[in-house]
């Protein structure tokens, strides 16, 4: 919706940015209650829709059969394993598929990497969409995983919430019912509306073949095609992030203007934030949800402020020479809208980019990296953000319990040694993967040759890659040539372990909590619905992350920023 | 043992059927439904907002393109054509603005190579347009994220007016007016940054020149 330049006066970019962030918060706040409650109703409803019954029949599953945590986990793993295999094979036979646009079969290492990537909700891409993937693989393979991997994440989060809400039972619900309901009642209708909005604003939805034309100045140019709008919608709404094209959401066909950019950021954040309301409703105290929301929101806002500040200040020799941090950024977005997108995509597990993080200021790039290192919890990915933050809440409650010498409780459940072991194992997995794989890659002679930049920035590229993979983010310091057998394989392994090992502990924890008797709150119980606890939670998240990653950050972005 | 193998097989079979049925729903029905609505209600947008001149498609208003002189003998990179408004630098493909290779430079903020490239671009843009080095805005010396950025800043358009008017023997005021007409403010006054769409501006310019 173009507005004449005179009408906007000379508002400064920073002023416009503040207003944009405010508008985004208002938009998210408006849908928080209705959408969060709707999602709670979806998972609590005893009724099945007709189309769902039809799907259950096709699956051969009884949606009303309750599952213990082991059965729930088996469902998650079986479904994901089959998905990896299916997506791998689809890419390997691409040359035989209709609508392949003449692209050949994807190589084994890259097909493995991509299959892992999309099934784990990471959407790391070592390929370039416009020259690798045809219509069928994009729409029938990759986009399908955008839906179901998001739904798997939400299902596991809901199982954990049931663990808190239920007592003296091992039952966590039915995986197939949670999966199907999430797709049919939440992701599909939301994506359909979003896709129509995007296409109305200029995102393409064209299943033909590339258009070849002569430009105004007489050059030849090829114009891409694809089911972009439909994929872009679920890519953001399901916090997936895999671009239809190499340029991802910087590509004008994926993100045509500053309004679609705002809308896409909204889509990225709406499920993760609103799930805290779902959580509060399901455990019978919306205030508990507000405390989690507050912790997520505070961290998000702090990161937005630091990122925007660093990008507007544009430190760094090259950025200084240019007079602004516009390398890798689009004119229609500018610095403010790019910083907001970058923060939101790295603090959720999305990894879509509307600007290229590698060319951000050193601190700006470092903030993106640190955002992922928090473990994707502010507000995090669809489902994974909520269960990740609830794990941190358990750690926070435990620390508070140690301080006052009181057996910790959370939501009327005792946090005993069993629960703490599961939570502690959870938070150790991704840092271990990131640091070990980065160390090995740096110790070997060849992997560093993939880096595009010299010095600390080259190290940051490798660190960013494994951080992004283990935390299932998917964004990159994209100078790194990740399409080598080494990176395709190790990053693929990293994504799988970083997704499914934590899920094992989350579901084990859920099972353990569901079996407990509720303990009545006493005078010594920490009031986890109060602002004090939200503050404690923010502190716990920042301290745990800082302690783990400070040395690595010091070698990369900090060294570059201070040099 | 036998039992657990049978259970695993049954579970895998259920998982496969679940994946296949969800593939039909989200991978076939959903994108085709969006396609049907898009092609009916938003035909132009759904096909990339193709722009035509004299009945021939000359590009998409969303994708930037080069406005260079033909490559001369001995040249490796073509020179920009002074008769057109020039887009931002692009690293998509070897010649820039190649939609088969969208993407950014990914050069880091302290990379000497990037600093050097930016200085070169600044000098080139300043000489080409006959303006001072400090008058060259940031978008004129930085490569965009997509490499297909269709827009430039109003400032970058402004410093090109005199040069274009001279090359086309048009009054400066008329070219300047054209730039004003093609300047878009922030969306809803607060989103993004002001833009000038280079292709649309150049089409209007061509019409003006007749």
Coordinates of C-alpha atoms in Angstrom, one line a residue, chain A residues 92-459:
Chain A
X92 CA 16.7 -39.1 -4.7
X93 CA 14.1 -39.8 -7.4
X94 CA 13.4 -36.2 -8.3
X95 CA 14.5 -36.6 -11.9
X96 CA 11.7 -39.1 -12.4
X97 CA 9.0 -37.0 -10.9
X98 CA 6.6 -34.7 -12.8
X99 CA 7.0 -31.0 -12.3
X100 CA 10.7 -31.4 -11.5
X101 CA 11.5 -28.4 -13.7
X102 CA 14.4 -30.4 -15.2
X103 CA 16.3 -30.6 -11.9
X104 CA 18.3 -33.8 -11.3
X105 CA 18.2 -36.1 -8.3
X106 CA 19.6 -34.5 -5.1
X107 CA 23.0 -36.0 -4.1
X108 CA 22.9 -38.6 -1.2
X109 CA 24.6 -36.4 1.4
X110 CA 22.6 -33.3 0.6
X111 CA 19.3 -35.3 0.5
X112 CA 20.1 -36.8 3.9
X113 CA 20.9 -33.3 5.3
X114 CA 17.8 -31.8 3.9
X115 CA 15.5 -34.7 5.0
X116 CA 16.9 -34.4 8.6
X117 CA 16.6 -30.6 8.4
X118 CA 12.9 -30.5 7.5
X119 CA 11.8 -33.3 9.7
X120 CA 13.5 -31.8 12.7
X121 CA 11.8 -28.4 12.1
X122 CA 15.3 -26.9 11.5
X123 CA 15.2 -26.1 7.8
X124 CA 18.9 -25.7 7.4
X125 CA 19.5 -25.5 3.7
X126 CA 22.7 -26.5 2.1
X127 CA 21.0 -26.3 -1.3
X128 CA 19.7 -23.4 -3.3
X129 CA 15.9 -23.7 -3.8
X130 CA 15.6 -22.2 -7.2
X131 CA 18.2 -24.5 -8.8
X132 CA 17.7 -27.7 -6.8
X133 CA 14.1 -28.5 -5.9
X134 CA 11.1 -28.9 -8.3
X135 CA 7.4 -28.5 -7.6
X136 CA 6.8 -31.9 -6.2
X137 CA 9.7 -32.0 -3.7
X138 CA 9.0 -28.5 -2.5
X139 CA 5.2 -28.7 -2.2
X140 CA 4.7 -32.4 -1.6
X141 CA 7.8 -33.0 0.5
X142 CA 9.4 -30.0 2.1
X143 CA 6.1 -28.1 2.8
X144 CA 4.5 -31.2 4.2
X145 CA 7.2 -31.4 6.8
X146 CA 6.7 -27.7 7.6
X147 CA 3.3 -28.7 8.8
X148 CA 3.9 -32.0 10.5
X149 CA 7.3 -31.2 12.2
X150 CA 5.6 -28.1 13.7
X151 CA 2.7 -30.3 14.8
X152 CA 5.0 -32.9 16.4
X153 CA 6.7 -30.1 18.4
X154 CA 3.4 -28.8 19.6
X155 CA 2.2 -32.3 20.4
X156 CA 5.2 -33.0 22.7
X157 CA 4.7 -29.6 24.4
X158 CA 1.0 -30.5 25.0
X159 CA 2.0 -33.9 26.4
X160 CA 4.3 -32.2 28.9
X161 CA 1.6 -29.7 29.9
X162 CA -0.7 -32.7 30.5
X163 CA 2.0 -34.2 32.7
X164 CA 1.7 -31.1 34.9
X165 CA -2.1 -31.0 34.7
X166 CA -2.8 -34.7 35.4
X167 CA -2.2 -36.8 38.5
X168 CA -1.9 -40.4 39.5
X169 CA -1.9 -41.6 35.9
X170 CA 0.7 -42.3 33.3
X171 CA -1.5 -41.2 30.5
X172 CA -0.3 -38.3 28.3
X173 CA -3.0 -38.3 25.6
X174 CA -2.8 -39.8 22.1
X175 CA 0.0 -38.8 19.7
X176 CA -1.9 -39.4 16.5
X177 CA -4.9 -37.4 17.7
X178 CA -2.6 -34.5 18.9
X179 CA -0.7 -34.5 15.6
X180 CA -3.8 -34.6 13.4
X181 CA -5.8 -32.1 15.3
X182 CA -2.9 -29.7 15.3
X183 CA -2.6 -29.9 11.6
X184 CA -6.3 -29.9 10.8
X185 CA -7.6 -27.3 13.3
X186 CA -4.6 -25.0 13.9
X187 CA -1.9 -25.1 11.2
X188 CA -4.1 -25.6 8.1
X189 CA -6.7 -22.9 8.6
X190 CA -4.1 -20.4 9.8
X191 CA -1.8 -21.1 6.9
X192 CA -4.6 -20.9 4.4
X193 CA -5.6 -17.4 5.5
X194 CA -2.0 -16.3 5.8
X195 CA -1.2 -17.6 2.3
X196 CA -4.1 -15.7 0.8
X197 CA -2.9 -12.5 2.5
X198 CA 0.6 -13.1 1.2
X199 CA -0.5 -13.7 -2.3
X200 CA -2.8 -10.7 -2.3
X201 CA 0.3 -8.6 -1.4
X202 CA 2.5 -10.1 -4.1
X203 CA 3.9 -13.5 -3.1
X204 CA 3.6 -15.8 -6.1
X205 CA 1.5 -19.1 -6.4
X206 CA 2.3 -20.4 -9.9
X207 CA 2.8 -24.0 -10.8
X208 CA 4.0 -23.4 -14.3
X209 CA 7.5 -23.3 -15.7
X210 CA 10.0 -20.5 -15.5
X211 CA 9.2 -17.4 -17.6
X212 CA 11.9 -16.2 -19.9
X213 CA 11.8 -12.5 -20.9
X214 CA 13.7 -9.6 -22.3
X215 CA 14.2 -6.8 -19.8
X216 CA 13.6 -3.2 -20.5
X217 CA 17.3 -2.7 -21.2
X218 CA 17.4 -5.7 -23.5
X219 CA 18.9 -8.4 -21.3
X220 CA 17.6 -11.9 -20.9
X221 CA 16.1 -12.7 -17.5
X222 CA 14.4 -15.8 -16.1
X223 CA 11.5 -15.4 -13.7
X224 CA 11.0 -18.2 -11.2
X225 CA 7.7 -19.9 -10.4
X226 CA 6.4 -22.1 -7.5
X227 CA 3.9 -22.6 -4.8
X228 CA 5.6 -19.9 -2.8
X229 CA 2.7 -18.2 -0.9
X230 CA 1.4 -21.5 0.4
X231 CA 4.8 -22.6 1.6
X232 CA 5.8 -19.2 2.9
X233 CA 2.7 -19.1 5.2
X234 CA 3.5 -22.4 7.0
X235 CA 7.2 -21.7 6.9
X236 CA 6.7 -18.8 9.2
X237 CA 3.5 -20.0 11.1
X238 CA 5.2 -23.3 11.9
X239 CA 8.5 -21.6 12.8
X240 CA 10.2 -23.7 10.0
X241 CA 12.2 -21.2 8.0
X242 CA 13.2 -23.1 4.9
X243 CA 13.1 -20.6 2.0
X244 CA 11.5 -21.5 -1.3
X245 CA 14.4 -19.6 -2.8
X246 CA 18.1 -19.2 -1.8
X247 CA 17.5 -15.7 -0.6
X248 CA 14.7 -16.9 1.7
X249 CA 12.4 -14.1 3.0
X250 CA 14.7 -11.5 1.5
X251 CA 13.4 -12.7 -1.9
X252 CA 10.7 -10.3 -3.2
X253 CA 8.5 -13.3 -4.3
X254 CA 8.5 -14.6 -0.7
X255 CA 8.3 -11.3 1.1
X256 CA 7.2 -8.6 -1.4
X257 CA 6.9 -5.5 0.9
X258 CA 7.3 -4.1 4.4
X259 CA 3.8 -5.1 5.3
X260 CA 4.2 -8.7 4.4
X261 CA 7.5 -8.5 6.4
X262 CA 5.6 -7.3 9.4
X263 CA 2.9 -10.0 8.8
X264 CA 5.6 -12.7 8.5
X265 CA 7.2 -11.7 11.8
X266 CA 3.7 -11.8 13.4
X267 CA 3.2 -15.3 12.0
X268 CA 6.6 -16.5 13.4
X269 CA 5.8 -15.3 16.9
X270 CA 2.1 -15.9 17.3
X271 CA 2.0 -19.7 18.1
X272 CA 5.0 -19.7 20.5
X273 CA 3.8 -16.8 22.5
X274 CA 0.1 -17.8 22.5
X275 CA 1.0 -21.4 23.6
X276 CA 1.8 -19.9 27.1
X277 CA -1.9 -19.1 27.4
X278 CA -2.7 -22.6 26.2
X279 CA -0.4 -23.9 29.0
X280 CA -2.0 -21.6 31.6
X281 CA -5.5 -22.7 30.7
X282 CA -4.6 -26.4 30.7
X283 CA -2.9 -26.3 34.1
X284 CA -5.8 -24.3 35.5
X285 CA -4.0 -21.0 36.2
X286 CA -3.6 -18.5 33.4
X287 CA -1.3 -16.6 35.7
X288 CA 1.3 -19.4 35.4
X289 CA 1.1 -18.9 31.7
X290 CA 1.6 -15.1 32.1
X291 CA 4.8 -15.7 34.1
X292 CA 6.3 -17.8 31.3
X293 CA 5.1 -15.3 28.7
X294 CA 6.7 -12.5 30.7
X295 CA 10.0 -14.2 30.8
X296 CA 9.9 -14.9 27.1
X297 CA 8.7 -11.4 26.2
X298 CA 11.4 -9.7 28.3
X299 CA 14.2 -11.6 26.7
X300 CA 12.7 -11.1 23.2
X301 CA 12.4 -7.3 23.8
X302 CA 16.0 -7.0 25.3
X303 CA 17.3 -8.8 22.2
X304 CA 15.3 -6.6 19.8
X305 CA 16.7 -3.5 21.5
X306 CA 20.3 -4.6 21.4
X307 CA 20.1 -5.9 17.9
X308 CA 18.5 -2.7 16.5
X309 CA 20.9 -0.6 18.5
X310 CA 23.9 -2.4 17.1
X311 CA 22.6 -2.3 13.5
X312 CA 21.7 1.4 13.6
X313 CA 25.1 2.2 15.1
X314 CA 26.8 0.0 12.4
X315 CA 30.3 -0.6 13.9
X316 CA 32.8 -2.4 11.8
X317 CA 35.2 -1.1 9.0
X318 CA 33.1 -2.1 6.1
X319 CA 29.8 -0.9 7.5
X320 CA 31.5 2.4 8.5
X321 CA 32.8 2.8 4.9
X322 CA 29.2 2.2 3.6
X323 CA 27.7 4.7 6.1
X324 CA 25.2 2.1 7.3
X325 CA 24.5 -1.6 7.9
X326 CA 22.8 -2.2 4.5
X327 CA 25.0 -4.9 3.1
X328 CA 22.7 -8.0 2.7
X329 CA 19.6 -6.0 3.5
X330 CA 16.7 -5.0 1.3
X331 CA 15.8 -1.3 0.7
X332 CA 12.1 -1.9 1.4
X333 CA 12.9 -3.3 4.9
X334 CA 15.9 -1.1 5.9
X335 CA 17.8 -1.6 9.1
X336 CA 14.8 -1.5 11.6
X337 CA 12.6 -4.2 9.9
X338 CA 15.6 -6.3 9.2
X339 CA 16.8 -6.3 12.9
X340 CA 13.3 -7.1 14.1
X341 CA 13.0 -10.0 11.7
X342 CA 16.5 -11.3 12.6
X343 CA 15.8 -11.2 16.3
X344 CA 12.5 -12.9 16.0
X345 CA 13.7 -15.6 13.7
X346 CA 16.7 -16.6 15.9
X347 CA 14.8 -16.5 19.2
X348 CA 12.2 -18.8 17.7
X349 CA 13.5 -21.9 16.0
X350 CA 12.5 -20.4 12.6
X351 CA 15.7 -19.5 10.9
X352 CA 14.0 -17.7 8.0
X353 CA 16.0 -14.6 7.1
X354 CA 14.9 -11.3 5.4
X355 CA 18.5 -10.1 5.5
X356 CA 21.9 -11.8 5.7
X357 CA 23.2 -12.2 9.3
X358 CA 26.8 -12.7 8.2
X359 CA 27.0 -9.1 7.1
X360 CA 25.3 -7.7 10.2
X361 CA 27.6 -5.8 12.6
X362 CA 29.7 -8.1 14.7
X363 CA 27.6 -7.6 17.8
X364 CA 24.4 -7.9 15.8
X365 CA 25.5 -11.2 14.4
X366 CA 26.6 -12.2 17.9
X367 CA 23.1 -11.4 19.2
X368 CA 21.6 -13.6 16.6
X369 CA 23.9 -16.4 17.6
X370 CA 23.3 -15.9 21.3
X371 CA 19.6 -15.9 20.6
X372 CA 19.9 -19.4 19.2
X373 CA 22.2 -20.5 22.0
X374 CA 19.5 -19.7 24.6
X375 CA 17.9 -22.9 23.3
X376 CA 15.1 -21.3 21.3
X377 CA 12.8 -20.5 24.2
X378 CA 12.0 -16.8 23.9
X379 CA 9.5 -17.5 22.6
X380 CA 11.1 -20.5 20.8
X381 CA 9.7 -22.8 18.2
X382 CA 6.1 -24.1 17.9
X383 CA 5.9 -26.3 21.0
X384 CA 9.6 -26.7 21.4
X385 CA 9.7 -23.1 22.8
X386 CA 7.2 -23.9 25.5
X387 CA 8.7 -27.2 26.6
X388 CA 12.2 -25.6 26.5
X389 CA 11.1 -22.8 28.7
X390 CA 9.2 -25.1 31.1
X391 CA 12.4 -27.1 31.5
X392 CA 14.2 -23.9 32.4
X393 CA 11.4 -23.1 34.8
X394 CA 12.1 -26.4 36.6
X395 CA 15.8 -25.5 36.8
X396 CA 14.9 -22.1 38.2
X397 CA 12.5 -23.6 40.8
X398 CA 15.3 -26.1 41.7
X399 CA 17.9 -23.3 42.2
X400 CA 15.4 -21.3 44.3
X401 CA 14.7 -24.4 46.3
X402 CA 18.4 -24.8 47.0
X403 CA 18.6 -21.2 48.2
X404 CA 15.9 -21.6 50.8
X405 CA 16.4 -25.3 51.6
X406 CA 12.9 -26.3 50.6
X407 CA 12.1 -29.2 48.3
X408 CA 11.2 -27.6 45.1
X409 CA 7.7 -27.8 43.6
X410 CA 6.3 -26.5 40.4
X411 CA 2.6 -26.4 39.6
X412 CA 1.9 -28.6 42.6
X413 CA 4.3 -31.3 41.5
X414 CA 7.4 -32.2 43.4
X415 CA 10.6 -31.6 41.5
X416 CA 12.6 -34.6 42.9
X417 CA 15.9 -36.0 41.7
X418 CA 14.3 -37.9 38.9
X419 CA 12.7 -34.8 37.4
X420 CA 15.9 -32.8 37.9
X421 CA 17.9 -35.5 36.1
X422 CA 15.6 -35.3 33.1
X423 CA 15.7 -31.5 33.0
X424 CA 19.5 -31.4 33.5
X425 CA 20.0 -33.9 30.7
X426 CA 17.8 -31.9 28.5
X427 CA 19.8 -28.7 28.9
X428 CA 23.2 -30.4 28.4
X429 CA 22.4 -31.9 25.0
X430 CA 22.5 -29.0 22.6
X431 CA 25.5 -27.2 24.2
X432 CA 27.4 -30.5 24.0
X433 CA 26.5 -31.0 20.4
X434 CA 27.4 -27.4 19.5
X435 CA 30.8 -27.3 21.3
X436 CA 31.9 -30.8 20.4
X437 CA 31.1 -30.6 16.7
X438 CA 32.5 -27.1 16.4
X439 CA 35.7 -28.2 18.1
X440 CA 36.1 -31.2 15.8
X441 CA 35.4 -29.1 12.7
X442 CA 38.0 -26.5 13.8
X443 CA 40.6 -29.2 14.7
X444 CA 40.3 -30.9 11.3
X445 CA 42.2 -29.3 8.4
X446 CA 39.5 -29.1 5.7
X447 CA 36.2 -27.9 7.1
X448 CA 37.4 -24.4 7.7
X449 CA 38.1 -24.0 4.0
X450 CA 34.3 -23.7 3.6
X451 CA 34.4 -20.3 5.5
X452 CA 34.0 -17.3 3.2
X453 CA 35.5 -14.7 5.6
X454 CA 39.0 -14.6 7.3
X455 CA 39.7 -14.4 11.1
X456 CA 37.2 -14.7 13.9
X457 CA 34.3 -14.2 11.4
X458 CA 35.3 -17.5 9.8
X459 CA 35.2 -19.2 13.1

